[in-house]
PDB file of C-alpha atoms and ligand atoms in Angstrom:
ATOM      1  CA  MET A   1       0.000   0.000   0.000  1.00  0.00           C
ATOM      2  CA  SER A   2       1.392   3.427  -0.874  1.00  0.00           C
ATOM      3  CA  ASP A   3       1.756   5.970   1.900  1.00  0.00           C
ATOM      4  CA  PHE A   4      -0.923   8.171   0.346  1.00  0.00           C
ATOM      5  CA  ALA A   5      -3.577   5.502  -0.134  1.00  0.00           C
ATOM      6  CA  GLY A   6      -5.317   5.945   3.232  1.00  0.00           C
ATOM      7  CA  PHE A   7      -8.297   8.187   4.079  1.00  0.00           C
ATOM      8  CA  LEU A   8      -5.949  11.065   4.911  1.00  0.00           C
ATOM      9  CA  GLY A   9      -4.723  11.243   1.315  1.00  0.00           C
ATOM     10  CA  ASN A  10      -2.191  14.034   0.837  1.00  0.00           C
ATOM     11  CA  ALA A  11      -2.794  15.232   4.403  1.00  0.00           C
ATOM     12  CA  TYR A  12      -1.009  12.115   5.721  1.00  0.00           C
ATOM     13  CA  LEU A  13       2.434  13.713   6.063  1.00  0.00           C
ATOM     14  CA  TRP A  14       0.936  16.887   7.568  1.00  0.00           C
ATOM     15  CA  VAL A  15      -0.888  14.832  10.168  1.00  0.00           C
ATOM     16  CA  LYS A  16       2.333  12.929  10.876  1.00  0.00           C
ATOM     17  CA  ALA A  17       4.261  16.215  11.274  1.00  0.00           C
ATOM     18  CA  ALA A  18       1.582  17.510  13.661  1.00  0.00           C
ATOM     19  CA  HIS A  19       1.712  14.203  15.574  1.00  0.00           C
ATOM     20  CA  ILE A  20       5.463  14.644  16.108  1.00  0.00           C
ATOM     21  CA  ILE A  21       5.105  18.348  17.073  1.00  0.00           C
ATOM     22  CA  PHE A  22       2.609  17.471  19.805  1.00  0.00           C
ATOM     23  CA  VAL A  23       4.747  14.520  20.900  1.00  0.00           C
ATOM     24  CA  ILE A  24       7.500  17.110  21.535  1.00  0.00           C
ATOM     25  CA  PHE A  25       5.153  19.309  23.614  1.00  0.00           C
ATOM     26  CA  LEU A  26       3.928  16.264  25.545  1.00  0.00           C
ATOM     27  CA  MET A  27       7.450  15.049  26.275  1.00  0.00           C
ATOM     28  CA  ALA A  28       8.529  18.539  27.376  1.00  0.00           C
ATOM     29  CA  GLY A  29       5.695  18.513  29.915  1.00  0.00           C
ATOM     30  CA  LEU A  30       6.459  14.961  31.045  1.00  0.00           C
ATOM     31  CA  PHE A  31      10.105  15.943  31.640  1.00  0.00           C
ATOM     32  CA  MET A  32       9.247  19.182  33.435  1.00  0.00           C
ATOM     33  CA  MET A  33       6.644  17.979  35.894  1.00  0.00           C
ATOM     34  CA  PRO A  34       8.835  15.711  38.095  1.00  0.00           C
ATOM     35  CA  ARG A  35      11.472  18.498  38.176  1.00  0.00           C
ATOM     36  CA  PHE A  36       8.710  20.772  39.477  1.00  0.00           C
ATOM     37  CA  PHE A  37       7.896  18.123  42.107  1.00  0.00           C
ATOM     38  CA  VAL A  38      11.496  18.076  43.346  1.00  0.00           C
ATOM     39  CA  TYR A  39      11.555  21.896  43.739  1.00  0.00           C
ATOM     40  CA  HIS A  40       8.033  21.867  45.164  1.00  0.00           C
ATOM     41  CA  GLN A  41       8.966  19.383  47.866  1.00  0.00           C
ATOM     42  CA  GLU A  42      11.742  21.705  49.060  1.00  0.00           C
ATOM     43  CA  THR A  43       9.118  24.268  50.152  1.00  0.00           C
ATOM     44  CA  GLU A  44       7.309  24.362  53.469  1.00  0.00           C
ATOM     45  CA  ILE A  45       3.750  22.997  53.339  1.00  0.00           C
ATOM     46  CA  GLY A  46       1.245  25.874  53.326  1.00  0.00           C
ATOM     47  CA  SER A  47       3.870  28.513  52.451  1.00  0.00           C
ATOM     48  CA  ASP A  48       3.558  31.041  49.611  1.00  0.00           C
ATOM     49  CA  GLU A  49       6.159  29.098  47.621  1.00  0.00           C
ATOM     50  CA  ASP A  50       4.097  25.916  48.117  1.00  0.00           C
ATOM     51  CA  SER A  51       1.023  27.542  46.579  1.00  0.00           C
ATOM     52  CA  LYS A  52       3.095  28.977  43.726  1.00  0.00           C
ATOM     53  CA  TRP A  53       4.316  25.479  42.794  1.00  0.00           C
ATOM     54  CA  ILE A  54       0.759  24.120  43.058  1.00  0.00           C
ATOM     55  CA  GLU A  55      -0.287  26.796  40.568  1.00  0.00           C
ATOM     56  CA  ARG A  56       2.645  26.079  38.211  1.00  0.00           C
ATOM     57  CA  GLU A  57       1.866  22.351  38.244  1.00  0.00           C
ATOM     58  CA  ASP A  58      -1.792  23.073  37.622  1.00  0.00           C
ATOM     59  CA  LYS A  59      -0.963  25.276  34.613  1.00  0.00           C
ATOM     60  CA  LEU A  60       1.483  22.751  33.178  1.00  0.00           C
ATOM     61  CA  ARG A  61      -1.238  20.092  33.390  1.00  0.00           C
ATOM     62  CA  ARG A  62      -4.046  22.243  31.943  1.00  0.00           C
ATOM     63  CA  ILE A  63      -2.127  24.111  29.231  1.00  0.00           C
ATOM     64  CA  ILE A  64       0.531  21.643  28.062  1.00  0.00           C
ATOM     65  CA  LEU A  65       0.195  18.083  29.328  1.00  0.00           C
ATOM     66  CA  ASN A  66      -3.472  17.208  28.951  1.00  0.00           C
ATOM     67  CA  PRO A  67      -4.121  18.982  25.613  1.00  0.00           C
ATOM     68  CA  SER A  68      -0.912  17.513  24.103  1.00  0.00           C
ATOM     69  CA  LEU A  69      -1.777  13.989  25.256  1.00  0.00           C
ATOM     70  CA  ILE A  70      -5.238  14.212  23.702  1.00  0.00           C
ATOM     71  CA  ILE A  71      -3.920  15.628  20.407  1.00  0.00           C
ATOM     72  CA  VAL A  72      -1.078  13.047  20.202  1.00  0.00           C
ATOM     73  CA  TRP A  73      -3.625  10.254  20.690  1.00  0.00           C
ATOM     74  CA  VAL A  74      -6.151  11.627  18.174  1.00  0.00           C
ATOM     75  CA  LEU A  75      -3.505  12.186  15.484  1.00  0.00           C
ATOM     76  CA  GLY A  76      -1.756   8.879  16.289  1.00  0.00           C
ATOM     77  CA  LEU A  77      -5.035   6.968  15.923  1.00  0.00           C
ATOM     78  CA  MET A  78      -5.728   8.759  12.622  1.00  0.00           C
ATOM     79  CA  LEU A  79      -2.288   7.688  11.359  1.00  0.00           C
ATOM     80  CA  MET A  80      -2.990   4.178  12.617  1.00  0.00           C
ATOM     81  CA  VAL A  81      -6.203   3.901  10.603  1.00  0.00           C
ATOM     82  CA  ASN A  82      -4.605   5.573   7.589  1.00  0.00           C
ATOM     83  CA  ILE A  83      -1.722   3.117   7.263  1.00  0.00           C
ATOM     84  CA  GLU A  84      -3.602   0.175   8.839  1.00  0.00           C
ATOM     85  CA  ALA A  85      -0.704   0.099  11.258  1.00  0.00           C
ATOM     86  CA  TRP A  86      -1.862  -3.093  13.012  1.00  0.00           C
ATOM     87  CA  ALA A  87      -1.113  -5.008   9.806  1.00  0.00           C
ATOM     88  CA  THR A  88       2.350  -3.518   9.245  1.00  0.00           C
ATOM     89  CA  GLY A  89       4.244  -5.558  11.844  1.00  0.00           C
ATOM     90  CA  GLY A  90       4.969  -6.107  15.508  1.00  0.00           C
ATOM     91  CA  TRP A  91       6.522  -2.637  15.947  1.00  0.00           C
ATOM     92  CA  PHE A  92       3.076  -1.053  16.159  1.00  0.00           C
ATOM     93  CA  HIS A  93       1.768  -3.428  18.819  1.00  0.00           C
ATOM     94  CA  LEU A  94       4.794  -2.796  21.010  1.00  0.00           C
ATOM     95  CA  LYS A  95       4.569   0.960  20.357  1.00  0.00           C
ATOM     96  CA  LEU A  96       0.908   0.920  21.370  1.00  0.00           C
ATOM     97  CA  LEU A  97       1.744  -0.941  24.584  1.00  0.00           C
ATOM     98  CA  LEU A  98       4.503   1.576  25.394  1.00  0.00           C
ATOM     99  CA  VAL A  99       2.325   4.633  24.651  1.00  0.00           C
ATOM    100  CA  LEU A 100      -0.341   3.143  26.918  1.00  0.00           C
ATOM    101  CA  LEU A 101       2.277   2.812  29.672  1.00  0.00           C
ATOM    102  CA  LEU A 102       3.481   6.367  28.962  1.00  0.00           C
ATOM    103  CA  SER A 103      -0.116   7.565  29.287  1.00  0.00           C
ATOM    104  CA  GLY A 104      -0.291   5.690  32.597  1.00  0.00           C
ATOM    105  CA  TYR A 105       2.839   7.542  33.712  1.00  0.00           C
ATOM    106  CA  HIS A 106       1.114  10.798  32.695  1.00  0.00           C
ATOM    107  CA  GLY A 107      -1.885   9.852  34.845  1.00  0.00           C
ATOM    108  CA  TRP A 108       0.325   8.903  37.796  1.00  0.00           C
ATOM    109  CA  MET A 109       2.041  12.294  37.588  1.00  0.00           C
ATOM    110  CA  ILE A 110      -1.243  14.206  37.602  1.00  0.00           C
ATOM    111  CA  GLY A 111      -2.235  12.153  40.642  1.00  0.00           C
ATOM    112  CA  TYR A 112       1.022  12.990  42.420  1.00  0.00           C
ATOM    113  CA  ALA A 113       0.530  16.741  41.685  1.00  0.00           C
ATOM    114  CA  LYS A 114      -2.922  16.496  43.286  1.00  0.00           C
ATOM    115  CA  LYS A 115      -1.396  14.819  46.349  1.00  0.00           C
ATOM    116  CA  LEU A 116       1.235  17.565  46.629  1.00  0.00           C
ATOM    117  CA  ALA A 117      -1.542  20.158  46.475  1.00  0.00           C
ATOM    118  CA  LYS A 118      -3.047  18.463  49.546  1.00  0.00           C
ATOM    119  CA  GLY A 119       0.297  18.518  51.377  1.00  0.00           C
ATOM    120  CA  GLN A 120       0.988  14.780  50.892  1.00  0.00           C
ATOM    121  CA  ARG A 121       4.605  14.132  49.880  1.00  0.00           C
ATOM    122  CA  SER A 122       4.967  10.373  49.638  1.00  0.00           C
ATOM    123  CA  LEU A 123       8.162  10.081  47.519  1.00  0.00           C
ATOM    124  CA  SER A 124      11.733  11.136  48.292  1.00  0.00           C
ATOM    125  CA  ASP A 125      13.596  13.484  45.929  1.00  0.00           C
ATOM    126  CA  LYS A 126      15.891  10.618  44.990  1.00  0.00           C
ATOM    127  CA  LYS A 127      12.934   8.407  43.959  1.00  0.00           C
ATOM    128  CA  LEU A 128      11.416  11.292  41.968  1.00  0.00           C
ATOM    129  CA  ARG A 129      14.692  11.825  40.113  1.00  0.00           C
ATOM    130  CA  MET A 130      14.843   8.112  39.286  1.00  0.00           C
ATOM    131  CA  ILE A 131      11.216   8.079  38.120  1.00  0.00           C
ATOM    132  CA  ASN A 132      12.081  11.052  35.922  1.00  0.00           C
ATOM    133  CA  GLU A 133      14.269   8.749  33.773  1.00  0.00           C
ATOM    134  CA  ILE A 134      11.277   6.618  32.711  1.00  0.00           C
ATOM    135  CA  PRO A 135       9.720   8.895  30.044  1.00  0.00           C
ATOM    136  CA  GLY A 136      13.073   9.518  28.306  1.00  0.00           C
ATOM    137  CA  ILE A 137      13.821   5.805  28.004  1.00  0.00           C
ATOM    138  CA  MET A 138      10.284   5.075  26.816  1.00  0.00           C
ATOM    139  CA  ALA A 139      10.339   7.897  24.259  1.00  0.00           C
ATOM    140  CA  ALA A 140      13.645   6.615  22.845  1.00  0.00           C
ATOM    141  CA  ILE A 141      12.224   3.112  22.361  1.00  0.00           C
ATOM    142  CA  ILE A 142       8.947   4.443  20.910  1.00  0.00           C
ATOM    143  CA  VAL A 143      10.762   6.640  18.359  1.00  0.00           C
ATOM    144  CA  VAL A 144      12.994   3.748  17.240  1.00  0.00           C
ATOM    145  CA  LEU A 145       9.921   1.513  16.857  1.00  0.00           C
ATOM    146  CA  ALA A 146       8.021   4.159  14.851  1.00  0.00           C
ATOM    147  CA  VAL A 147      10.917   5.204  12.606  1.00  0.00           C
ATOM    148  CA  VAL A 148      13.031   2.035  12.161  1.00  0.00           C
ATOM    149  CA  LYS A 149      10.141  -0.455  12.485  1.00  0.00           C
ATOM    150  CA  PRO A 150      12.659  -3.206  13.306  1.00  0.00           C
ATOM    151  CA  PHE A 151      10.033  -5.979  13.263  1.00  0.00           C
TER     152      PHE A 151
HETATM  153  C1  LIG B 201      -0.624   7.926  21.790  1.00  0.00           C
HETATM  154  C2  LIG B 201      -0.780   7.014  20.870  1.00  0.00           C
HETATM  155  C3  LIG B 201       0.026   6.947  19.593  1.00  0.00           C
HETATM  156  C4  LIG B 201      -0.397   6.317  18.471  1.00  0.00           C
HETATM  157  C5  LIG B 201      -1.716   5.550  18.285  1.00  0.00           C
HETATM  158  C6  LIG B 201       0.629   6.491  17.470  1.00  0.00           C
HETATM  159  C7  LIG B 201       0.583   5.987  16.173  1.00  0.00           C
HETATM  160  C8  LIG B 201       1.452   6.338  15.172  1.00  0.00           C
HETATM  161  C9  LIG B 201       1.354   5.912  13.800  1.00  0.00           C
HETATM  162  C10 LIG B 201       0.302   4.954  13.249  1.00  0.00           C
HETATM  163  C11 LIG B 201       2.357   6.503  13.112  1.00  0.00           C
HETATM  164  C12 LIG B 201       2.593   6.415  11.594  1.00  0.00           C
HETATM  165  C13 LIG B 201       3.767   5.560  11.273  1.00  0.00           C
HETATM  166  C14 LIG B 201       4.037   5.638   9.786  1.00  0.00           C
HETATM  167  O1  LIG B 201       3.411   6.424   9.074  1.00  0.00           O
HETATM  168  O2  LIG B 201       4.894   4.896   9.321  1.00  0.00           O
HETATM  169  C15 LIG B 201       3.134   7.275  14.039  1.00  0.00           C
HETATM  170  C16 LIG B 201       4.268   7.992  13.732  1.00  0.00           C
HETATM  171  C17 LIG B 201       5.172   8.436  14.657  1.00  0.00           C
HETATM  172  N1  LIG B 201       5.001   8.432  16.027  1.00  0.00           N
HETATM  173 FE1  LIG B 201       3.321   7.894  17.008  1.00  0.00          FE
HETATM  174  N2  LIG B 201       1.670   7.218  18.006  1.00  0.00           N
HETATM  175  C18 LIG B 201       1.345   7.513  19.318  1.00  0.00           C
HETATM  176  C19 LIG B 201       2.171   8.187  20.213  1.00  0.00           C
HETATM  177  C20 LIG B 201       3.495   8.511  19.989  1.00  0.00           C
HETATM  178  C21 LIG B 201       4.457   8.904  20.982  1.00  0.00           C
HETATM  179  C22 LIG B 201       4.155   9.057  22.470  1.00  0.00           C
HETATM  180  C23 LIG B 201       5.656   9.118  20.342  1.00  0.00           C
HETATM  181  C24 LIG B 201       6.995   9.507  20.874  1.00  0.00           C
HETATM  182  C25 LIG B 201       7.369   9.473  22.123  1.00  0.00           C
HETATM  183  C26 LIG B 201       5.435   8.876  18.943  1.00  0.00           C
HETATM  184  C27 LIG B 201       6.402   9.018  17.962  1.00  0.00           C
HETATM  185  C28 LIG B 201       6.165   8.887  16.605  1.00  0.00           C
HETATM  186  C29 LIG B 201       7.136   9.218  15.559  1.00  0.00           C
HETATM  187  C30 LIG B 201       8.539   9.756  15.750  1.00  0.00           C
HETATM  188  C31 LIG B 201       6.502   8.942  14.325  1.00  0.00           C
HETATM  189  C32 LIG B 201       7.080   9.125  12.930  1.00  0.00           C
HETATM  190  C33 LIG B 201       7.534   7.816  12.336  1.00  0.00           C
HETATM  191  C34 LIG B 201       8.000   7.978  10.894  1.00  0.00           C
HETATM  192  O3  LIG B 201       7.186   8.033   9.995  1.00  0.00           O
HETATM  193  O4  LIG B 201       9.193   8.017  10.640  1.00  0.00           O
HETATM  194  N3  LIG B 201       4.125   8.495  18.750  1.00  0.00           N
HETATM  195  N4  LIG B 201       2.552   7.162  15.290  1.00  0.00           N
END
């Protein structure tokens, strides 16, 4: 099947470009949020600084993270239908599993921000820094799967 044979027609590459642009915004947010958590946890609960971090985390979620996640999914699913990705090899199934896990990570992070807003700080800075490595590793694998399609 040629790249342009799907329902997207000539828009296919534009949709793919937009998919990648919003992946970049999403990843930026996923990298920033745990950094925010580390700085946030250095503040005193109930202080002015505490409420400023709560507000920053809230804005990052509302303006960058959640809209980007939704757009990445919508465009990704359009690409999937367009190229009938499920029939193109194992790469897509593994990519789908990893993006589901990445979306789970996204959800976990939003949950942790809500806990911080309530003054609950369950993880140490060291654990947060380690957790912060997860999205980078996952993004690297996802990009290789999508671009190289090794299987
Ligand atoms: C959220 C659900 C997602 C779905 C359903 C999805 C699906 C797809 C599909 C079907 C393509 C087209 C592949 C092709 O035309 O050959 C694609 C391209 C791509 N996706 Fe995703 N994707 C998702 C999320 C992501 C994420 C989170 C990343 C990166 C971290 C990502 C990175 C890429 C890249 C780099 C390409 C371009 C591949 C190329 O043509 O060279 N995608 N995606």
